[in-house]
Short mmCIF file of C-alpha atoms in Angstrom, two decimals:
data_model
loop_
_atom_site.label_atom_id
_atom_site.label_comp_id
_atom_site.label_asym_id
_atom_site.label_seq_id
_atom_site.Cartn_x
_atom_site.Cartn_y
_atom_site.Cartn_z
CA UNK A 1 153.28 108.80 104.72
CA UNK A 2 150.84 111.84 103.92
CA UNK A 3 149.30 112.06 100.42
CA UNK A 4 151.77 114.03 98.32
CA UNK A 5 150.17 117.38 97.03
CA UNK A 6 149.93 117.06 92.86
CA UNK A 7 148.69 120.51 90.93
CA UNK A 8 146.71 120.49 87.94
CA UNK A 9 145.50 122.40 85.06
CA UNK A 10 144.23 121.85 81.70
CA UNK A 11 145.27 123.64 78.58
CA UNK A 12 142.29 126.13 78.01
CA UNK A 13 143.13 129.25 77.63
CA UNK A 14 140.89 132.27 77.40
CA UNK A 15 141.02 135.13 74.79
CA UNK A 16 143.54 137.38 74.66
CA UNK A 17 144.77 136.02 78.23
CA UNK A 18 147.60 134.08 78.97
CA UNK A 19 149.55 131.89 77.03
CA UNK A 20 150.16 127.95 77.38
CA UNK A 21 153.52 128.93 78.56
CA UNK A 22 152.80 131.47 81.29
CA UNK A 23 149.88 128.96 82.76
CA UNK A 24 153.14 126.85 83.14
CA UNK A 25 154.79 129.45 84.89
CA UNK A 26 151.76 130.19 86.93
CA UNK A 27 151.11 126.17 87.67
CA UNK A 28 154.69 125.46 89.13
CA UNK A 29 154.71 129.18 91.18
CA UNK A 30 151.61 127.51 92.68
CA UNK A 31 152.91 124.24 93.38
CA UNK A 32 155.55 126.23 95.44
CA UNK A 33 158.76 125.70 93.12
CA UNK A 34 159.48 129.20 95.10
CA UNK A 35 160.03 127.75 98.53
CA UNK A 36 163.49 126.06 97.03
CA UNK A 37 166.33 128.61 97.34
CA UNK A 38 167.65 129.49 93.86
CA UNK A 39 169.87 132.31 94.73
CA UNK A 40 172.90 131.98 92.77
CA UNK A 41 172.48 128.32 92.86
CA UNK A 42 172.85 126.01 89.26
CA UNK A 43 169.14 124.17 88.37
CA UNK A 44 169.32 121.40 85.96
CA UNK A 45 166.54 121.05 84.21
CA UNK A 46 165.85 117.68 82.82
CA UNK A 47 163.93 117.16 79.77
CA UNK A 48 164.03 115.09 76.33
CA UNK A 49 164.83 117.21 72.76
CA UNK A 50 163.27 114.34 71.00
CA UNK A 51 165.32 112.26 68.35
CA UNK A 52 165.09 113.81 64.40
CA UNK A 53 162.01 113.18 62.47
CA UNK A 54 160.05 112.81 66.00
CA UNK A 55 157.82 116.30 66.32
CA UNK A 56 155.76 115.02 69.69
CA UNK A 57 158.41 116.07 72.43
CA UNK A 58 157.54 118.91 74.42
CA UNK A 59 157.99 122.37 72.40
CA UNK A 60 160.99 124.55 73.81
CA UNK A 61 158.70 127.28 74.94
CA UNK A 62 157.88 125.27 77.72
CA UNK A 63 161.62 124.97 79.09
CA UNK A 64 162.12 128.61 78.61
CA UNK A 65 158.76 129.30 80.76
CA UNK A 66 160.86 127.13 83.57
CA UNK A 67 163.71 128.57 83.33
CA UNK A 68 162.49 131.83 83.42
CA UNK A 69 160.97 131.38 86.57
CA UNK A 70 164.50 129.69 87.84
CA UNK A 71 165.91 132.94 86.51
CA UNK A 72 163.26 135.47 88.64
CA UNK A 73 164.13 133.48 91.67
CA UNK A 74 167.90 134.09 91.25
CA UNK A 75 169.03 130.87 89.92
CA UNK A 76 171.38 129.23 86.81
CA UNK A 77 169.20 127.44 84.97
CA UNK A 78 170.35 124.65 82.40
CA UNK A 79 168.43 122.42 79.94
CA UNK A 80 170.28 118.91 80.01
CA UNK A 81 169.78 115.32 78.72
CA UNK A 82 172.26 112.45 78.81
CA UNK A 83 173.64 110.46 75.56
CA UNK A 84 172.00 107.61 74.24
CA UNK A 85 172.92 103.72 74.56
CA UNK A 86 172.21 102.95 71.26
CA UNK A 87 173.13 104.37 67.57
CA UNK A 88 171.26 107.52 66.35
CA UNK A 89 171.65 111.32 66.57
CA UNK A 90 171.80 111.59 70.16
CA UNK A 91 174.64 108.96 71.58
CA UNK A 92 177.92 111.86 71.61
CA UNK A 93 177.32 115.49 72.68
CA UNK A 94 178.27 116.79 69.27
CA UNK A 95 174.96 115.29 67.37
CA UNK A 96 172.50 115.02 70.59
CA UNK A 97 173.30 119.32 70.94
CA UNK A 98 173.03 119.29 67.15
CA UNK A 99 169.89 117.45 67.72
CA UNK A 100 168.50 119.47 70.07
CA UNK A 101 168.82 122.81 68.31
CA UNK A 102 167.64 120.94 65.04
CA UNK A 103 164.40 120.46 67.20
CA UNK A 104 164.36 124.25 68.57
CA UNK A 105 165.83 124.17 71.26
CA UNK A 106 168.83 126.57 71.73
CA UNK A 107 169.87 128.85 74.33
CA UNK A 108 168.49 132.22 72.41
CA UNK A 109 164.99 130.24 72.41
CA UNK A 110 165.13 128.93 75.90
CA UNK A 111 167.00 131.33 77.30
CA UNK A 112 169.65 129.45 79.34
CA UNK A 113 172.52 127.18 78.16
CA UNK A 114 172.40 123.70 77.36
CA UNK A 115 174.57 121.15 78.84
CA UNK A 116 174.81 117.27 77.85
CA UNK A 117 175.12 115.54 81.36
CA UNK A 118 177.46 112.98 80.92
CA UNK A 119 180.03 114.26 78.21
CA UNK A 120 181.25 114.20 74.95
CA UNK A 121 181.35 110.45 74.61
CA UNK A 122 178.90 109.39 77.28
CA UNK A 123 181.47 108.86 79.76
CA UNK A 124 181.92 111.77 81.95
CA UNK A 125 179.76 110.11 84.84
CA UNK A 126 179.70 109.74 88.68
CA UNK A 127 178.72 106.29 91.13
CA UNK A 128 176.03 107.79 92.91
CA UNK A 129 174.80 104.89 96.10
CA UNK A 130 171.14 104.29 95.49
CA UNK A 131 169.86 104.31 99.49
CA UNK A 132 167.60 101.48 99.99
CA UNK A 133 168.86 99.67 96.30
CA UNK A 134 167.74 96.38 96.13
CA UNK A 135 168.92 95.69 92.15
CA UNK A 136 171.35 98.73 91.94
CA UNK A 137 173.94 99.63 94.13
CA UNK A 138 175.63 102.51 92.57
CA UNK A 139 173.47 104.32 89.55
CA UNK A 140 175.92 105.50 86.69
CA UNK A 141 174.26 109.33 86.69
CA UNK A 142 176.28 111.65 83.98
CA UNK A 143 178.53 114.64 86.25
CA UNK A 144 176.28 117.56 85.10
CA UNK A 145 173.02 116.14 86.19
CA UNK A 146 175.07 115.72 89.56
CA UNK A 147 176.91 118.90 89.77
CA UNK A 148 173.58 120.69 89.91
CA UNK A 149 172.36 121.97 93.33
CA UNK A 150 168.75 121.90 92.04
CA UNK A 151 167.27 119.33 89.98
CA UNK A 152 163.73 120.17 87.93
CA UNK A 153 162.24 117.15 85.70
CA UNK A 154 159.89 118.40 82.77
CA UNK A 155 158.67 115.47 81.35
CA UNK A 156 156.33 114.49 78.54
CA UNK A 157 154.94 112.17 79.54
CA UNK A 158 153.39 109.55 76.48
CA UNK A 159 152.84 106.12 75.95
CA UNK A 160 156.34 103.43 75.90
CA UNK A 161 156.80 100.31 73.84
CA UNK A 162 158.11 98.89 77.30
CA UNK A 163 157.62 100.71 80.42
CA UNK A 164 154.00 101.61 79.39
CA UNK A 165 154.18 105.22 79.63
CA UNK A 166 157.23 107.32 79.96
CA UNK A 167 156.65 109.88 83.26
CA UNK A 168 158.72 111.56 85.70
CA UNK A 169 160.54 108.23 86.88
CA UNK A 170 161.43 107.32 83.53
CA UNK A 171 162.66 110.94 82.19
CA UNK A 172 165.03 111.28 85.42
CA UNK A 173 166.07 107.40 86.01
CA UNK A 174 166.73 106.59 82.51
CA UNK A 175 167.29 109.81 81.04
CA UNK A 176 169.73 110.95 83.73
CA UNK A 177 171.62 107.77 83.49
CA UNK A 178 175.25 107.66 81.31
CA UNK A 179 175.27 105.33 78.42
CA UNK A 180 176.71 103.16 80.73
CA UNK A 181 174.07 103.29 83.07
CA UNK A 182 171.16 103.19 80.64
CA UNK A 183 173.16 99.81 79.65
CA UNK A 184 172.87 98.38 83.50
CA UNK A 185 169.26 99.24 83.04
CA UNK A 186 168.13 97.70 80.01
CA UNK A 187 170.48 95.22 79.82
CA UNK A 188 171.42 92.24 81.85
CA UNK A 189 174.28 90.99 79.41
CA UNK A 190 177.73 91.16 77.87
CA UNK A 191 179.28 93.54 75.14
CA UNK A 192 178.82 92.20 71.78
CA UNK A 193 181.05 93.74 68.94
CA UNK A 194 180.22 93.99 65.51
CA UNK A 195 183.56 92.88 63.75
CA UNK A 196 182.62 94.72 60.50
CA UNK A 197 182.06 97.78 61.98
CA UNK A 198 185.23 97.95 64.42
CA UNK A 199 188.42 100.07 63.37
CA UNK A 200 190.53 97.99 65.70
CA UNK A 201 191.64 101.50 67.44
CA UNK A 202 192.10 100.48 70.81
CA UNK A 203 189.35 103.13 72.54
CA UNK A 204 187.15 101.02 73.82
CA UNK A 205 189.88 99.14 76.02
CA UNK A 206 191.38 102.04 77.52
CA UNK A 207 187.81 101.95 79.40
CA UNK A 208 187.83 98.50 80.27
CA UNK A 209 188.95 98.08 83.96
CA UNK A 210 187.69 94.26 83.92
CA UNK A 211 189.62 93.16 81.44
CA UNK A 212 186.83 91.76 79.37
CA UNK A 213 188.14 93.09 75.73
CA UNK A 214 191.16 91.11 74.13
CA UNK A 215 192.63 92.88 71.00
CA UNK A 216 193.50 90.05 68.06
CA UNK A 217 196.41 91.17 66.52
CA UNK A 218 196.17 89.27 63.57
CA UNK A 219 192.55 90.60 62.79
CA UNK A 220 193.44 93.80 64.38
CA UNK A 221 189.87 93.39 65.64
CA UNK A 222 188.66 94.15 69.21
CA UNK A 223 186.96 90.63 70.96
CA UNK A 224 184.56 90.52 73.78
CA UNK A 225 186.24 88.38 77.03
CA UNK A 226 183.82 87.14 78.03
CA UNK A 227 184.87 85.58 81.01
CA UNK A 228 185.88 88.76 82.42
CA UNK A 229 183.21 91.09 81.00
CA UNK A 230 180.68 92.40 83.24
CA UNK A 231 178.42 94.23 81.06
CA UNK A 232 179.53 97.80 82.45
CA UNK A 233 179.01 99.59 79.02
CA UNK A 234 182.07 101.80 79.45
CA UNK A 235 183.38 100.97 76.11
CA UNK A 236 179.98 101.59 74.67
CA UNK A 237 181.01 105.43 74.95
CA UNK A 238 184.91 104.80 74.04
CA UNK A 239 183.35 103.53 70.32
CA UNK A 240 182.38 106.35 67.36
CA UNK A 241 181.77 103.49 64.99
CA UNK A 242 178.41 101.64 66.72
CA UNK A 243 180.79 98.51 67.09
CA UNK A 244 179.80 97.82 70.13
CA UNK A 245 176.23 96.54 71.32
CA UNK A 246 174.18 94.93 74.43
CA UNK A 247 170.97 92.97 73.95
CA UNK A 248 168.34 94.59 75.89
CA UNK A 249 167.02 91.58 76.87
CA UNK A 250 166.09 92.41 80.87
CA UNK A 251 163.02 91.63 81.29
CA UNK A 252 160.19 94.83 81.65
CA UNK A 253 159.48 94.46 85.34
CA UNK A 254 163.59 94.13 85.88
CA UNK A 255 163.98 97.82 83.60
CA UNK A 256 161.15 99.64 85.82
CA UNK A 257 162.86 98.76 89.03
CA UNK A 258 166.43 99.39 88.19
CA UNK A 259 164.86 102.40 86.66
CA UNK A 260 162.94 103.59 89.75
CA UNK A 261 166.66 102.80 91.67
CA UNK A 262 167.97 105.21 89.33
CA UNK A 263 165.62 108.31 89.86
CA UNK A 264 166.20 107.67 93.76
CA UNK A 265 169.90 108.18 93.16
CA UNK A 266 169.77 111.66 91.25
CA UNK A 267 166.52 112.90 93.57
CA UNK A 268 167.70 111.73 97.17
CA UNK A 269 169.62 114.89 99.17
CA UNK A 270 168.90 118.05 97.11
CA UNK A 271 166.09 120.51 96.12
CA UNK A 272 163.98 118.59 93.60
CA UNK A 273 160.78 119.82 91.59
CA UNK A 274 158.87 117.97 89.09
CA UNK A 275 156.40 118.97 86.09
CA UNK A 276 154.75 116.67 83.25
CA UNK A 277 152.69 117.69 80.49
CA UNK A 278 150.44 115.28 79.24
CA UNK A 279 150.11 116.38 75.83
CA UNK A 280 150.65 114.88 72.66
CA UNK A 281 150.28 111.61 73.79
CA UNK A 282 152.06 109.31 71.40
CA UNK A 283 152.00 105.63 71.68
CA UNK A 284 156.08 105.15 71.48
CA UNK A 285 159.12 107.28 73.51
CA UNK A 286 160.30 110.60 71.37
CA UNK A 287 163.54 108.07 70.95
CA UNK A 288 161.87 107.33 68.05
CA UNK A 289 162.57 109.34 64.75
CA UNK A 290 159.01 109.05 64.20
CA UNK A 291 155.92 109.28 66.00
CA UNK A 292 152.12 108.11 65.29
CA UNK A 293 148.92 110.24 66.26
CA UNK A 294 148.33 110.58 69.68
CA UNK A 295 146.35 107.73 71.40
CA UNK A 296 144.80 110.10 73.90
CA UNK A 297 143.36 113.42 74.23
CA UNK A 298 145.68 116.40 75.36
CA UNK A 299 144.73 116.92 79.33
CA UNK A 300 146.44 119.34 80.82
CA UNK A 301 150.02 120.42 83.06
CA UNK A 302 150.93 118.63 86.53
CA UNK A 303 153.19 119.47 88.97
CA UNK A 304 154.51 118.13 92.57
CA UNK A 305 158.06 118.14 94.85
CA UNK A 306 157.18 114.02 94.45
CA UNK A 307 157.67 111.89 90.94
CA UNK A 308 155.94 109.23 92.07
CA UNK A 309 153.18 110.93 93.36
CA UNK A 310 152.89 112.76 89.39
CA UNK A 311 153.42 109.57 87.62
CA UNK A 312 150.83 108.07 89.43
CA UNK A 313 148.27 111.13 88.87
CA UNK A 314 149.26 111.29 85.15
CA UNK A 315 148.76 107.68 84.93
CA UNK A 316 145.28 107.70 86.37
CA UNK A 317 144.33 110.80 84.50
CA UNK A 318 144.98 108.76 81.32
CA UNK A 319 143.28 105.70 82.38
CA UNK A 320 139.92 108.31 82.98
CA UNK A 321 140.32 109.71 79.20
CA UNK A 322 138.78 108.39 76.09
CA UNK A 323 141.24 106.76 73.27
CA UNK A 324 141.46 108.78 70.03
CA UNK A 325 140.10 107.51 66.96
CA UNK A 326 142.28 106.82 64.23
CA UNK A 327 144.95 106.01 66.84
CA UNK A 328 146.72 102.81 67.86
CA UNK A 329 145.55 102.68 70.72
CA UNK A 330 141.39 103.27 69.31
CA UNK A 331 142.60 100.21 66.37
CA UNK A 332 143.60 97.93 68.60
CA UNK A 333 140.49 98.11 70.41
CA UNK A 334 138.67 97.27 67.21
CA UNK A 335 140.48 94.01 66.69
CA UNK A 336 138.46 91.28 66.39
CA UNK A 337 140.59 89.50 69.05
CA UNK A 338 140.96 92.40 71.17
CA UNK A 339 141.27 91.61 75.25
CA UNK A 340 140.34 94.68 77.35
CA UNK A 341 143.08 94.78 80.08
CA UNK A 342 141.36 97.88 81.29
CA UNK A 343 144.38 99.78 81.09
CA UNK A 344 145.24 102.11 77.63
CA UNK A 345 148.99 102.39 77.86
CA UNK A 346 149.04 98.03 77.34
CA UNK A 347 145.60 97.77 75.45
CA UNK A 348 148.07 100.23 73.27
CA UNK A 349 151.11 97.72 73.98
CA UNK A 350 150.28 94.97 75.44
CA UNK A 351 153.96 93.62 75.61
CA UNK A 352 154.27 96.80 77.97
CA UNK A 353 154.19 96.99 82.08
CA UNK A 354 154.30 99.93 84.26
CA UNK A 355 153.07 98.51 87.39
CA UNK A 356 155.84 97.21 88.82
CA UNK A 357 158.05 100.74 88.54
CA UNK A 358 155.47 103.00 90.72
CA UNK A 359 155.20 99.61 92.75
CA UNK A 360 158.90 99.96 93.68
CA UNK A 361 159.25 103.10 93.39
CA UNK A 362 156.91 103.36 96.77
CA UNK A 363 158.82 100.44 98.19
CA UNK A 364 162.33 102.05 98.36
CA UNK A 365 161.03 105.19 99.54
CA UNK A 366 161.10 107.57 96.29
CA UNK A 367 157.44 108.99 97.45
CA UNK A 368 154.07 107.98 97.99
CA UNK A 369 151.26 106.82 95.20
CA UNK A 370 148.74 108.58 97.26
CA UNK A 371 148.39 111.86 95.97
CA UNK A 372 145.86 115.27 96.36
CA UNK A 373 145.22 116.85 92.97
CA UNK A 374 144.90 120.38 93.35
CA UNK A 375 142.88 122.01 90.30
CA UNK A 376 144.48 125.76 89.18
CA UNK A 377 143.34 128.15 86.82
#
């Protein structure tokens, strides 16, 4: 495989020039986001609003510079995200859209609607086959994501308490997954129900085609079968009341290649472009309702038709730059005990891996790690 083309450029900007946004515009015109036909065609355009009380996601004047330039090339542009597996303002469409416009984001600032991918609940989904699969078969991607007949990936892309960093393959597998499918992702196990919290209202098992829920009637609690489950996390959606769990116990290098299965299933037979900004780089996901300083310096807008091919620039960017001080990254370095592994993202978390996700990635055919960075103004 050729080296994948990957366009660059910083965040300088000169006096009374251009803004941040427009050098976005002018970055992914030339990247050649105009060779895709647009014309009357609908673009998802994937990106995270960041959870409340987290202020490091990507500010909406960057989506609005990309869909913009979806608009001028005839398109129907639409910011979307799918619901969370676990409890907090962004697991039903109702909060996560509250969320998002909480955090800016609304269609008067970014000029285009916004569209939760998989539903109300989490549930409106579609099997999509993952071609070449090896741990994932059929990737649980939420209808809108689908429905799209362009797909565009802005991702910030920071540091991860797991995966390492979170990049293109992370934003599109695991962000474009349902609840159910971030489940088969992170999670190699069986419903668990929290008996105080359930309502005994019978949701949950009108999405159970396994059989693996049992209602007691004398509790009028919901059990788990779990003979019959299969750790599906349909009837994670079905719950309002956060009765229902699943350890994320998978291991890391499991998560990165189920994820990287994931991102082949939305990417594989349409009109794809990707962008990350590596800016604000904060040592956890914008899941968080919190974030710490960044551990690295802002470096600048990427851009490439491949995701693996960006992550793997990104990455290596980060690897060149020098930690922050006062960071977590910079105090873990100080540690009397420190161990330089050479690599920031798990001198920052050393629990973390990311190897093993742009290692797979390449294997089932996603793109190539081999890359040519083109510099822009």
């Amino acid at each position: 495989m050729e080296k994948a083309k990957v366009y660059f450029t910083d965040f300088r900007t000169k006096a009374f020039g251009d803004g941040l946004p427009t050098k976005l515009k002018k970055l992914i015109k030339k990247a050649g986001i105009d060779q895709i036909s647009m014309d009357g065609k609908f673009a998802a355009i994937k990106l995270h609003f960041g959870e409340l009380g987290n202020i490091s996601y990507l500010r909406p004047n960057y989506a609005k510079a990309v869909a913009d330039m979806v608009k001028e090339m005839g398109g129907k542009p639409f910011l979307t995200d799918c619901n969370t597996m676990y409890p907090g303002n962004r697991k039903n469409a109702l909060e996560h859209l509250e969320c998002a416009w909480e955090n800016g984001f609304t269609p008067l600032s970014v000029g285009c609607p916004i569209l939760i991918g998989d539903g109300l609940k989490g549930t409106d989904d579609i099997d999509v086959p993952v071609v070449g699969g090896e741990y994932v078969k059929s990737a649980k991607i939420g209808r809108a994501v689908m429905d799209a007949d362009v797909f565009i990936s802005l991702t910030h892309f920071k540091g991860h308490e797991m995966t390492g960093f979170g990049g293109a393959i992370k934003n599109i597998g695991m962000g474009c997954g349902s609840r159910a499918g971030k489940t088969e992702q992170h999670s190699s196990g069986k419903a668990e129900i929290d008996e105080t919290k359930c309502r005994g209202c019978l949701m949950c098992l009108k999405e159970c085609a396994n059989q693996g829920l049992a209602f007691d009637d004398e509790a009028k609690k919901m059990r788990v079968n779990e003979e019959n489950c299969v750790g599906c996390g349909r009837c994670l959606g079905a719950c309002n009341y956060d009765a229902i769990a699943f350890a994320s116990f998978a291991a890391v290098e499991l998560l990165n290649r189920r994820m990287a299965e994931y991102t082949k299933a939305v990417v594989d037979g349409r009109p794809c472009f990707h962008i990350s900004l590596i800016v604000d780089v904060s040592p956890n996901c914008d899941c968080h309702g919190e974030n710490d300083v960044p551990i690295l310096p802002n470096l600048g807008m990427f851009a490439s038709f491949d995701p693996l091919a960006l992550d793997q620039a990104c990455v290596d960017a980060c690897l060149k730059a020098a930690p922050l001080p006062g960071s977590q990254l910079s105090e873990n370095m100080a540690k009397p005990e420190f161990i330089d592994l050479c690599d920031h993202f798990t001198n920052s978390r050393p629990e973390s891996e990311w190897r093993t996700c742009l290692e797979h990635a390449e294997k089932i055919g996603l793109g190539t790690r081999e890359y040519e960075l083109i510099v822009t103004e």
